Short mmCIF file of C-alpha atoms in Angstrom, two decimals:
data_model
loop_
_atom_site.label_atom_id
_atom_site.label_comp_id
_atom_site.label_asym_id
_atom_site.label_seq_id
_atom_site.Cartn_x
_atom_site.Cartn_y
_atom_site.Cartn_z
CA MET A 153 30.88 24.49 35.58
CA LEU A 154 31.83 21.76 38.09
CA SER A 155 32.48 22.35 41.77
CA PHE A 156 35.70 20.50 42.59
CA GLU A 157 36.79 19.08 45.92
CA HIS A 158 40.09 17.35 46.68
CA ARG A 159 39.63 14.81 49.47
CA TYR A 160 41.98 12.24 47.91
CA ALA A 161 44.76 14.84 47.70
CA THR A 162 44.88 14.90 51.52
CA LEU A 163 46.24 11.33 51.58
CA PRO A 164 50.00 10.87 51.97
CA GLU A 165 52.30 11.16 48.98
CA PRO A 166 53.01 9.37 46.73
CA LEU A 167 49.36 8.26 46.56
CA TRP A 168 48.75 11.66 44.95
CA VAL A 169 51.47 13.81 43.37
CA ALA A 170 50.75 17.29 42.04
CA SER A 171 51.33 17.49 38.29
CA GLN A 172 50.32 19.68 35.38
CA ALA A 173 48.98 18.80 31.94
CA THR A 174 51.19 19.43 28.91
CA PRO A 175 49.49 21.90 26.54
CA VAL A 176 48.49 20.66 23.09
CA ALA A 177 48.66 22.47 19.76
CA HIS A 178 45.07 22.77 18.60
CA PRO A 179 42.35 21.13 20.73
CA GLU A 180 38.95 20.51 19.19
CA LEU A 181 35.95 18.95 20.88
CA ILE A 182 34.83 15.57 19.51
CA ALA A 183 32.09 14.82 22.02
CA PHE A 184 30.80 16.15 25.33
CA ASN A 185 28.39 14.23 27.56
CA ALA A 186 26.06 17.03 28.65
CA PRO A 187 23.59 14.73 30.51
CA LEU A 188 26.47 13.33 32.57
CA ALA A 189 27.79 16.84 33.21
CA ARG A 190 24.40 17.87 34.59
CA GLU A 191 24.33 14.72 36.72
CA LEU A 192 27.68 15.85 38.13
CA GLY A 193 26.16 19.18 39.12
CA ALA A 194 27.01 21.36 36.12
CA GLN A 195 24.48 24.09 35.45
CA ASP A 196 26.07 26.39 32.89
CA ILE A 197 27.92 24.47 30.19
CA PRO A 198 30.35 26.66 28.23
CA ASP A 199 30.85 26.67 24.48
CA ALA A 200 32.78 24.01 22.56
CA PRO A 201 36.09 25.94 22.32
CA THR A 202 36.14 26.44 26.10
CA LEU A 203 35.34 22.78 26.71
CA ALA A 204 38.14 21.81 24.34
CA GLU A 205 40.61 23.98 26.25
CA TRP A 206 39.53 22.56 29.62
CA PHE A 207 39.37 18.91 28.63
CA SER A 208 42.58 18.89 26.66
CA GLY A 209 44.48 20.20 29.66
CA ASN A 210 45.39 23.50 28.00
CA GLN A 211 43.48 25.40 30.68
CA LEU A 212 42.39 24.20 34.09
CA PRO A 213 38.64 24.15 34.74
CA PRO A 214 37.88 26.46 37.68
CA GLY A 215 38.75 24.76 40.97
CA ALA A 216 40.73 21.88 39.44
CA LYS A 217 43.88 20.76 41.24
CA PRO A 218 45.56 18.21 38.95
CA GLY A 219 47.60 15.34 40.28
CA ALA A 220 48.78 11.88 39.22
CA LEU A 221 47.86 8.84 41.31
CA GLY A 222 50.37 6.25 42.43
CA TYR A 223 49.65 2.54 42.24
CA ALA A 224 51.39 -0.77 41.64
CA GLY A 225 50.06 -3.92 40.02
CA HIS A 226 50.39 -7.48 38.91
CA GLN A 227 50.57 -7.22 35.12
CA PHE A 228 49.79 -10.61 33.57
CA GLY A 229 50.82 -12.17 36.89
CA ASN A 230 54.10 -10.25 37.28
CA PHE A 231 54.32 -7.73 40.11
CA VAL A 232 55.50 -4.21 39.30
CA PRO A 233 55.88 -2.18 42.53
CA GLN A 234 55.38 1.20 40.86
CA LEU A 235 53.12 1.97 37.92
CA GLY A 236 50.91 5.00 38.55
CA ASP A 237 49.16 7.45 36.27
CA GLY A 238 51.70 7.77 33.52
CA ARG A 239 49.33 9.65 31.22
CA ALA A 240 46.43 10.69 33.43
CA LEU A 241 45.63 13.50 35.85
CA LEU A 242 42.92 13.62 38.48
CA LEU A 243 41.36 17.08 38.24
CA GLY A 244 39.42 16.59 41.45
CA GLU A 245 36.19 15.21 42.84
CA VAL A 246 32.64 16.45 42.51
CA ILE A 247 29.51 15.65 44.49
CA ASP A 248 26.84 14.58 42.01
CA GLN A 249 23.08 15.14 42.18
CA HIS A 250 22.68 11.96 44.24
CA GLY A 251 25.22 13.09 46.84
CA LYS A 252 27.84 10.67 45.55
CA ARG A 253 31.50 11.68 45.31
CA ARG A 254 33.00 11.08 41.84
CA ASP A 255 36.41 11.62 40.26
CA VAL A 256 37.04 13.59 37.07
CA GLN A 257 40.25 12.60 35.31
CA LEU A 258 42.06 13.49 32.09
CA LYS A 259 43.70 10.65 30.12
CA GLY A 260 46.36 11.42 27.53
CA SER A 261 47.21 14.81 29.00
CA GLY A 262 51.01 14.44 29.00
CA ARG A 263 53.87 13.21 31.15
CA THR A 264 53.58 12.79 34.92
CA PRO A 265 56.05 11.68 37.61
CA PHE A 266 54.89 8.11 36.87
CA SER A 267 55.42 8.17 33.09
CA ARG A 268 58.55 5.98 33.17
CA GLY A 269 59.88 7.52 29.95
CA GLY A 270 56.55 7.50 28.09
CA ASP A 271 55.08 10.50 26.31
CA GLY A 272 51.92 10.61 28.43
CA ARG A 273 49.74 10.93 25.33
CA SER A 274 46.94 8.86 23.87
CA PRO A 275 46.16 8.05 20.26
CA LEU A 276 42.68 8.88 19.00
CA GLY A 277 41.56 5.25 18.64
CA PRO A 278 41.67 4.24 22.33
CA VAL A 279 39.85 7.44 23.30
CA LEU A 280 36.96 6.68 20.94
CA ARG A 281 36.88 3.02 22.00
CA GLU A 282 36.65 3.92 25.69
CA TYR A 283 33.97 6.53 25.03
CA LEU A 284 31.80 4.09 23.07
CA VAL A 285 32.23 1.06 25.31
CA SER A 286 31.96 2.78 28.69
CA GLU A 287 28.77 4.57 27.66
CA PHE A 288 27.31 1.33 26.33
CA MET A 289 28.12 -0.41 29.62
CA ALA A 290 26.35 2.37 31.52
CA ALA A 291 23.33 2.05 29.23
CA VAL A 292 22.96 -1.68 29.94
CA GLY A 293 23.34 -1.12 33.68
CA ILE A 294 26.80 -2.54 34.27
CA PRO A 295 28.87 -0.56 36.82
CA THR A 296 31.45 1.40 34.87
CA THR A 297 33.53 4.50 34.59
CA ARG A 298 31.91 7.08 32.33
CA ALA A 299 32.90 9.30 29.42
CA LEU A 300 32.55 13.04 29.95
CA ALA A 301 34.52 14.41 26.98
CA ALA A 302 36.81 13.57 24.08
CA VAL A 303 39.08 16.14 22.46
CA THR A 304 41.53 15.95 19.55
CA THR A 305 44.89 17.60 20.16
CA GLY A 306 46.00 18.68 16.68
CA GLU A 307 49.20 16.68 17.27
CA ARG A 308 50.48 13.28 16.22
CA VAL A 309 51.25 10.49 18.67
CA VAL A 310 53.86 7.95 17.60
CA ARG A 311 53.19 4.31 18.42
CA GLN A 312 53.89 1.81 15.62
CA LEU A 313 53.10 4.70 13.26
CA PRO A 314 52.18 8.36 13.79
CA GLU A 315 48.51 8.68 14.76
CA PRO A 316 46.23 11.59 15.66
CA GLY A 317 46.33 12.40 19.36
CA ALA A 318 43.37 12.85 21.70
CA VAL A 319 42.51 13.38 25.37
CA PHE A 320 39.71 11.55 27.16
CA THR A 321 37.91 12.77 30.28
CA ARG A 322 36.86 9.90 32.52
CA VAL A 323 34.45 10.00 35.45
CA ALA A 324 34.69 7.30 38.13
CA SER A 325 33.32 6.64 41.58
CA SER A 326 37.02 6.65 42.35
CA HIS A 327 40.28 5.58 40.72
CA ILE A 328 41.37 3.51 43.72
CA ARG A 329 42.45 0.03 42.66
CA ALA A 330 43.75 -3.16 44.24
CA GLY A 331 47.07 -1.94 42.87
CA THR A 332 46.77 1.26 44.93
CA PHE A 333 46.90 -0.83 48.08
CA GLN A 334 49.75 -2.90 46.65
CA PHE A 335 51.67 0.33 46.02
CA ILE A 336 51.56 1.29 49.71
CA ALA A 337 51.95 -2.25 51.01
CA ALA A 338 55.17 -2.63 49.00
CA ARG A 339 56.50 0.40 50.87
CA GLN A 340 55.54 -1.15 54.22
CA ASP A 341 53.92 2.14 55.24
CA GLU A 342 51.20 0.96 57.59
CA ALA A 343 50.07 4.47 58.51
CA ALA A 344 49.47 5.34 54.84
CA LEU A 345 47.80 1.94 54.32
CA LYS A 346 45.38 2.62 57.16
CA ALA A 347 44.65 6.13 55.87
CA LEU A 348 43.89 4.73 52.42
CA ALA A 349 41.67 1.96 53.78
CA ASP A 350 39.78 4.44 55.97
CA HIS A 351 39.28 6.67 52.93
CA VAL A 352 37.86 3.77 50.91
CA ILE A 353 35.53 2.77 53.74
CA GLU A 354 34.25 6.32 54.14
CA ARG A 355 33.83 6.82 50.41
CA HIS A 356 32.53 3.47 49.18
CA TYR A 357 31.61 1.17 52.08
CA PRO A 358 30.50 3.32 55.05
CA GLY A 359 28.71 0.37 56.62
CA ALA A 360 32.08 -1.29 57.23
CA ALA A 361 33.08 1.47 59.66
CA SER A 362 30.71 0.16 62.34
CA ALA A 363 31.70 -3.51 61.92
CA ASP A 364 33.62 -5.30 64.67
CA ASP A 365 36.52 -5.64 62.20
CA PRO A 366 36.16 -2.77 59.68
CA TYR A 367 38.98 -3.88 57.40
CA MET A 368 37.64 -7.42 57.19
CA ALA A 369 34.24 -5.93 56.36
CA LEU A 370 35.93 -3.84 53.66
CA LEU A 371 37.45 -6.96 52.11
CA GLU A 372 34.12 -8.78 52.15
CA ALA A 373 32.32 -5.83 50.54
CA VAL A 374 34.90 -5.49 47.76
CA VAL A 375 34.68 -9.24 47.06
CA ALA A 376 30.89 -9.01 46.76
CA ARG A 377 30.99 -6.12 44.29
CA GLN A 378 33.63 -7.74 42.11
CA ALA A 379 31.71 -11.03 42.02
CA GLU A 380 28.57 -9.29 40.79
CA LEU A 381 30.49 -7.15 38.30
CA VAL A 382 32.27 -10.04 36.58
CA ALA A 383 29.04 -12.07 36.38
CA ARG A 384 27.48 -9.13 34.54
CA TRP A 385 30.45 -8.94 32.15
CA LEU A 386 29.96 -12.56 31.17
CA SER A 387 26.23 -12.08 30.64
CA ILE A 388 26.88 -9.81 27.63
CA GLY A 389 30.07 -11.43 26.34
CA PHE A 390 32.44 -8.72 27.56
CA ILE A 391 36.14 -9.57 27.61
CA HIS A 392 38.14 -7.00 29.56
CA GLY A 393 41.45 -8.01 28.03
CA VAL A 394 43.77 -6.60 30.71
CA MET A 395 42.52 -7.70 34.14
CA ASN A 396 45.67 -6.71 35.99
CA THR A 397 45.36 -5.77 39.66
CA ASP A 398 45.88 -2.12 38.70
CA ASN A 399 42.63 -2.39 36.71
CA CYS A 400 40.63 -3.89 39.59
CA SER A 401 38.50 -0.98 40.87
CA LEU A 402 37.68 -1.11 44.57
CA ALA A 403 34.47 0.77 43.80
CA GLY A 404 33.32 -2.26 41.81
CA GLU A 405 33.28 -0.49 38.44
CA THR A 406 34.63 -1.58 35.08
CA ILE A 407 37.77 0.46 34.50
CA ASP A 408 40.28 0.69 31.64
CA TYR A 409 38.86 -0.20 28.23
CA GLY A 410 42.20 -0.65 26.45
CA PRO A 411 42.15 -3.97 24.55
CA CYS A 412 38.58 -4.88 25.53
CA ALA A 413 36.11 -6.51 23.13
CA PHE A 414 32.72 -8.19 22.99
CA MET A 415 32.57 -11.83 22.05
CA GLU A 416 30.81 -12.59 18.79
CA GLN A 417 31.04 -16.30 17.87
CA PHE A 418 30.77 -17.95 21.27
CA ASN A 419 33.98 -19.51 22.55
CA PRO A 420 34.73 -19.72 26.29
CA GLN A 421 38.47 -19.40 25.61
CA LYS A 422 38.12 -16.37 23.36
CA VAL A 423 40.84 -13.71 23.58
CA TYR A 424 41.02 -10.52 21.52
CA SER A 425 43.77 -8.60 23.32
CA SER A 426 46.99 -8.52 21.30
CA ILE A 427 49.07 -8.50 24.50
CA ASP A 428 47.38 -11.52 26.14
CA GLU A 429 49.54 -14.10 24.42
CA GLY A 430 49.05 -16.69 27.16
CA ARG A 431 45.24 -16.34 27.13
CA ARG A 432 45.35 -15.45 30.83
CA TYR A 433 42.32 -13.17 30.52
CA ALA A 434 40.19 -15.28 28.18
CA PHE A 435 36.41 -14.91 28.50
CA ALA A 436 35.82 -17.90 30.81
CA ASN A 437 38.94 -17.20 32.89
CA GLN A 438 37.68 -13.83 34.13
CA PRO A 439 35.95 -15.03 37.33
CA ALA A 440 39.05 -16.93 38.48
CA ILE A 441 41.29 -13.98 37.62
CA ALA A 442 39.04 -11.59 39.56
CA GLN A 443 39.29 -13.90 42.56
CA TRP A 444 43.09 -14.03 42.16
CA ASN A 445 43.22 -10.23 42.06
CA LEU A 446 41.12 -10.05 45.22
CA ALA A 447 43.52 -12.40 46.96
CA ARG A 448 46.32 -9.97 46.19
CA PHE A 449 44.19 -7.17 47.65
CA ALA A 450 43.52 -9.26 50.76
CA GLU A 451 47.26 -9.71 51.27
CA THR A 452 47.69 -5.94 51.54
CA LEU A 453 45.01 -5.70 54.24
CA LEU A 454 46.51 -8.33 56.55
CA PRO A 455 48.32 -5.75 58.74
CA LEU A 456 44.96 -4.05 59.41
CA ILE A 457 42.63 -7.04 59.89
CA ASP A 458 42.17 -8.35 63.44
CA GLY A 459 44.10 -11.54 64.09
CA GLU A 460 47.53 -12.97 63.61
CA GLY A 461 49.43 -15.89 62.11
CA ASP A 462 47.69 -18.72 60.31
CA ALA A 463 44.31 -17.80 61.78
CA LEU A 464 44.52 -14.34 60.18
CA VAL A 465 45.44 -15.77 56.79
CA GLU A 466 42.62 -18.31 56.98
CA LYS A 467 40.16 -15.56 57.91
CA ALA A 468 41.08 -13.52 54.83
CA THR A 469 41.12 -16.65 52.65
CA ASP A 470 37.56 -17.47 53.68
CA ALA A 471 36.47 -14.06 52.43
CA ILE A 472 38.11 -14.74 49.07
CA ARG A 473 36.51 -18.20 48.88
CA HIS A 474 33.13 -16.51 49.24
CA PHE A 475 33.61 -15.01 45.78
CA ASP A 476 32.41 -18.25 44.17
CA PRO A 477 28.94 -18.49 45.76
CA LEU A 478 28.38 -14.77 45.27
CA PHE A 479 29.38 -14.97 41.60
CA ASN A 480 27.30 -18.11 41.05
CA ALA A 481 24.20 -16.55 42.63
CA GLU A 482 24.43 -13.45 40.44
CA GLN A 483 25.09 -15.57 37.37
CA ARG A 484 22.04 -17.76 38.06
CA ARG A 485 19.90 -14.63 38.33
CA LEU A 486 21.27 -13.29 35.06
CA HIS A 487 20.83 -16.65 33.31
CA ALA A 488 17.18 -16.73 34.36
CA ASP A 489 16.64 -13.24 33.01
CA LYS A 490 18.41 -13.92 29.71
CA LEU A 491 16.41 -17.11 29.12
CA GLY A 492 13.03 -15.79 30.27
CA LEU A 493 12.82 -18.13 33.26
CA GLU A 494 11.53 -17.63 36.78
CA ALA A 495 14.03 -15.67 38.85
CA GLU A 496 14.69 -18.67 41.12
CA SER A 497 14.50 -21.30 38.38
CA ASP A 498 16.40 -24.50 39.15
CA GLN A 499 16.70 -25.14 35.40
CA ALA A 500 18.54 -21.94 34.45
CA GLU A 501 22.05 -23.29 34.98
CA ALA A 502 21.55 -26.51 33.00
CA LEU A 503 19.72 -24.76 30.16
CA MET A 504 22.41 -22.08 29.91
CA GLU A 505 25.17 -24.69 29.87
CA GLY A 506 23.31 -26.47 27.09
CA LEU A 507 22.88 -23.27 25.10
CA GLU A 508 26.51 -22.26 25.52
CA SER A 509 27.52 -25.68 24.23
CA GLN A 510 25.24 -25.21 21.23
CA MET A 511 26.59 -21.70 20.58
CA HIS A 512 30.16 -22.96 20.71
CA GLN A 513 29.65 -26.06 18.55
CA GLY A 514 27.34 -24.29 16.12
CA ARG A 515 29.58 -21.20 15.81
CA MET A 516 26.70 -18.99 16.90
CA ASP A 517 26.94 -15.28 17.58
CA MET A 518 26.21 -14.70 21.26
CA THR A 519 24.34 -11.39 21.07
CA ALA A 520 22.36 -12.40 17.98
CA THR A 521 21.36 -15.67 19.65
CA PHE A 522 19.87 -14.08 22.76
CA ASP A 523 18.23 -11.36 20.70
CA ALA A 524 16.57 -14.01 18.52
CA LEU A 525 15.37 -15.93 21.58
CA LYS A 526 13.93 -12.72 23.00
CA GLN A 527 12.06 -12.02 19.76
CA TYR A 528 10.80 -15.62 19.65
CA VAL A 529 9.31 -15.29 23.14
CA ALA A 530 7.80 -11.87 22.44
CA SER A 531 6.15 -13.05 19.22
CA PRO A 532 6.09 -16.88 18.99
CA SER A 533 5.84 -18.27 15.48
CA ASP A 534 7.36 -20.89 13.23
CA GLN A 535 9.28 -18.13 11.48
CA ARG A 536 10.79 -16.88 14.74
CA ARG A 537 11.88 -20.43 15.54
CA GLU A 538 13.48 -20.71 12.12
CA ASP A 539 15.26 -17.41 12.73
CA VAL A 540 16.89 -18.95 15.80
CA LEU A 541 17.82 -22.16 14.00
CA ALA A 542 19.34 -20.18 11.13
CA LEU A 543 22.05 -18.93 13.50
CA THR A 544 23.67 -22.35 14.00
CA GLN A 545 25.58 -24.88 11.94
CA ASN A 546 23.83 -27.65 13.95
CA PRO A 547 20.09 -26.90 13.66
CA GLU A 548 18.95 -30.38 14.72
CA ALA A 549 20.81 -30.27 18.04
CA LEU A 550 19.73 -26.69 18.68
CA GLY A 551 16.13 -27.67 17.92
CA GLU A 552 16.27 -30.24 20.71
CA TRP A 553 17.54 -27.58 23.10
CA LEU A 554 14.75 -25.20 22.01
CA THR A 555 12.15 -27.81 22.88
CA GLN A 556 13.61 -28.21 26.40
CA TRP A 557 13.83 -24.46 26.86
CA GLN A 558 10.26 -23.82 25.68
CA ALA A 559 9.00 -26.32 28.23
CA ALA A 560 10.76 -24.36 31.01
CA GLN A 561 10.53 -20.70 30.03
CA VAL A 562 7.67 -18.59 31.32
CA ALA A 563 8.29 -15.17 29.77
CA SER A 564 5.68 -15.74 27.08
CA GLN A 565 3.05 -16.06 29.82
CA ASN A 566 4.50 -13.54 32.29
CA THR A 567 4.95 -9.92 31.27
CA ASP A 568 7.36 -9.21 34.14
CA ARG A 569 9.68 -12.01 33.08
CA LEU A 570 9.45 -10.94 29.43
CA ALA A 571 10.43 -7.42 30.47
CA ALA A 572 13.37 -8.83 32.45
CA MET A 573 14.41 -10.88 29.42
CA GLN A 574 14.25 -7.83 27.19
CA ARG A 575 16.38 -5.80 29.64
CA ALA A 576 18.96 -8.59 29.79
CA ASN A 577 19.42 -8.94 26.04
CA PRO A 578 20.38 -5.80 24.11
CA VAL A 579 19.63 -5.47 20.43
CA VAL A 580 23.07 -4.02 19.75
CA ILE A 581 26.54 -4.06 21.29
CA PRO A 582 29.64 -2.09 20.23
CA ARG A 583 30.78 -4.79 17.83
CA ASN A 584 34.51 -4.87 17.28
CA HIS A 585 34.33 -4.17 13.54
CA ARG A 586 31.90 -1.27 14.04
CA VAL A 587 34.15 0.32 16.64
CA GLN A 588 37.12 -0.10 14.31
CA GLU A 589 35.14 1.42 11.42
CA ALA A 590 34.40 4.46 13.57
CA ILE A 591 38.06 4.76 14.57
CA ASP A 592 39.33 4.37 11.00
CA ALA A 593 36.96 7.06 9.74
CA ALA A 594 37.88 9.42 12.57
CA VAL A 595 41.58 9.04 11.86
CA GLU A 596 40.75 10.36 8.38
CA GLY A 597 38.80 13.26 9.90
CA ASP A 598 35.24 11.87 9.63
CA PHE A 599 33.55 11.53 13.02
CA THR A 600 30.10 10.75 11.63
CA PRO A 601 30.40 6.95 12.09
CA PHE A 602 31.52 7.50 15.70
CA HIS A 603 28.53 9.69 16.52
CA THR A 604 26.15 7.34 14.70
CA LEU A 605 27.45 4.34 16.63
CA LEU A 606 27.42 6.24 19.92
CA ALA A 607 23.77 7.22 19.45
CA VAL A 608 22.81 3.57 18.92
CA VAL A 609 24.90 1.87 21.63
CA THR A 610 23.69 4.32 24.28
CA LYS A 611 20.13 3.13 23.54
CA PRO A 612 21.00 -0.56 23.15
CA PHE A 613 17.49 -1.93 23.67
CA ASP A 614 15.81 0.23 21.01
CA ASP A 615 14.81 -1.87 18.01
CA THR A 616 15.33 0.59 15.15
CA VAL A 617 16.45 0.23 11.56
CA GLU A 618 19.80 1.82 12.37
CA ALA A 619 20.24 -0.42 15.43
CA ARG A 620 19.56 -3.52 13.30
CA ARG A 621 22.11 -2.37 10.73
CA LEU A 622 24.81 -1.87 13.36
CA ALA A 623 23.79 -5.01 15.27
CA ALA A 624 24.56 -7.34 12.35
CA PRO A 625 27.46 -9.70 13.09
CA ALA A 626 30.65 -9.16 11.15
CA THR A 627 31.07 -11.00 7.90
CA GLU A 628 34.20 -13.10 7.54
CA ASN A 629 35.97 -10.20 5.84
CA GLU A 630 34.84 -7.68 8.49
CA GLN A 631 35.97 -9.57 11.59
CA VAL A 632 38.34 -7.81 13.98
CA LEU A 633 40.23 -10.53 15.82
CA ARG A 634 42.75 -8.40 17.71
CA THR A 635 42.33 -5.33 19.89
CA PHE A 636 45.21 -3.23 21.15
CA CYS A 637 46.18 -1.44 24.35
CA GLY A 638 46.23 2.34 23.97
CA THR A 639 49.27 2.98 26.15
#
C-alpha cells in the first residue's frame, strides 16, 4: 500500500535501533484516514482486518523496517540524557504526492530498547485524543503530525486502573526533535552530530546547505518555524501541556498530544496538564518556553557553527533572540485576521490586548467570543451585538471595547478581510469535555461519539446544527479541568 524508504536508518546508532512490535491479542480497526493514505501515495487500500493487523504491529506492512529512535530531553526543565521511543516504532519513510518525505510511526506497539521498564503500550484514551486533536489542527492549517490509523488491541493496559489498549499510527514530516540533538551532544559524538544536522538540512531546510555557515542557517530556520508555530497555537487557545525539548519538532510541527487541551474560559495562566504542577507550560508561557527549548538546541550545534569562544556563543544567542520579533510579527498578523482588521493594522495589538483583558475579567469563552465577533461582522445587527455581550459578566466594559473595535475593523466592508476572519475563527474546537465524552463512550465499546466528533472537528469552519451542538461551551458540571499524559 505504501512504498517505504529508510533514509533515517542509515544514521549512526543509537539514533535508530532496530526493534520489533509486540503482537496483540485481537486487533480491530477504529479509524483509518484514507485521504491521508492516498496523499502518502497509497493506491490500493486493503480491507479493515488487514489494516488492523498492519497498524497494530501484528504484521509488518510490505517494505516496513521498524526501529525505535533515540533522543534525550529536558523534562520540565530537568535534563534526562536518554529517553527515546519507549513505546513507538518508526516503520519507515514515504514520499508523498508533493514529493515530501514523511515518517510513518506506530505508537503503543510494545517495548523497545528505550522502554526503561515500561510496557510500551498505550491506553485507548490517548490514542483517540491524539487522533481528534491532530486532525483538527491540520484542518485549521496549523503544522502538525497527522493521524493515519487507530486500532484496538483486545488487551488491557494497566495504568491507575486497567484500561482498553490501542495503537496509534502517526505521520510526521520527521520525528527529529531538539532532544535528538541533545541525545548525541551528550555523547560528545561530533561525527554523529554532523551527520544528523546534515540529514535535517537535506530533509527540512535545503536552502541552509548553500549558506556560508550551514549550521547557523539551520538554527535560524528552526527558530523561525517554531516562532510561527507557537503564535498559531495561541491564536486558537491551544495549550500543549508538555513542551519538553523532546517534544520540540525540528520540522516545525506540533508533536505529542498527551495532556494537551484547548482553553475555554480565557486565562493567560491556564494549565490543564495534570503533570504540570508548577504551571511551567501555562498558555501564556509557551512562547518563552519555546525560546528556552531553542536555546538548548542551539547549545548542541555550537561544535558545528563557525566561530569560537564568546563570539560563537553570542552569534548563536542572537539567533535565539530573533525568536521574539518573528513571533510578534506572526501574532500581529493573526490578531488582525481574528479581529477583521487590515493585515498591517497598527491597532491590532492594542485591541487584542483589550479583548483578552475583557475575556479574562468577564470569564468569557475564547472560541465562542471570536465566533460571535465573526458572526457580528458577517451580519451586523443589534441582536448580534447582544449575542456578544451575553458572553461576558461585564457587558458595560465589553460594550466600550466593541465600540472601539467597530471603529477600527474593516471586514464588514472588505470581503477579503471577512474571509480571513472566518478562516481564523473556527466554529468548533475539540472541547475537552467532548473529547472526554468520546473517550468514555469508547471505553465502554461505543465509538459513535468519537466518529461524530471527528467528522465535525475535521470541518471546523462549517456552521451546521451538529457543529453548533458540539461547539457549545461546557456547563459547570461538564468541565474537564485536568488532562493526562498517555505514557
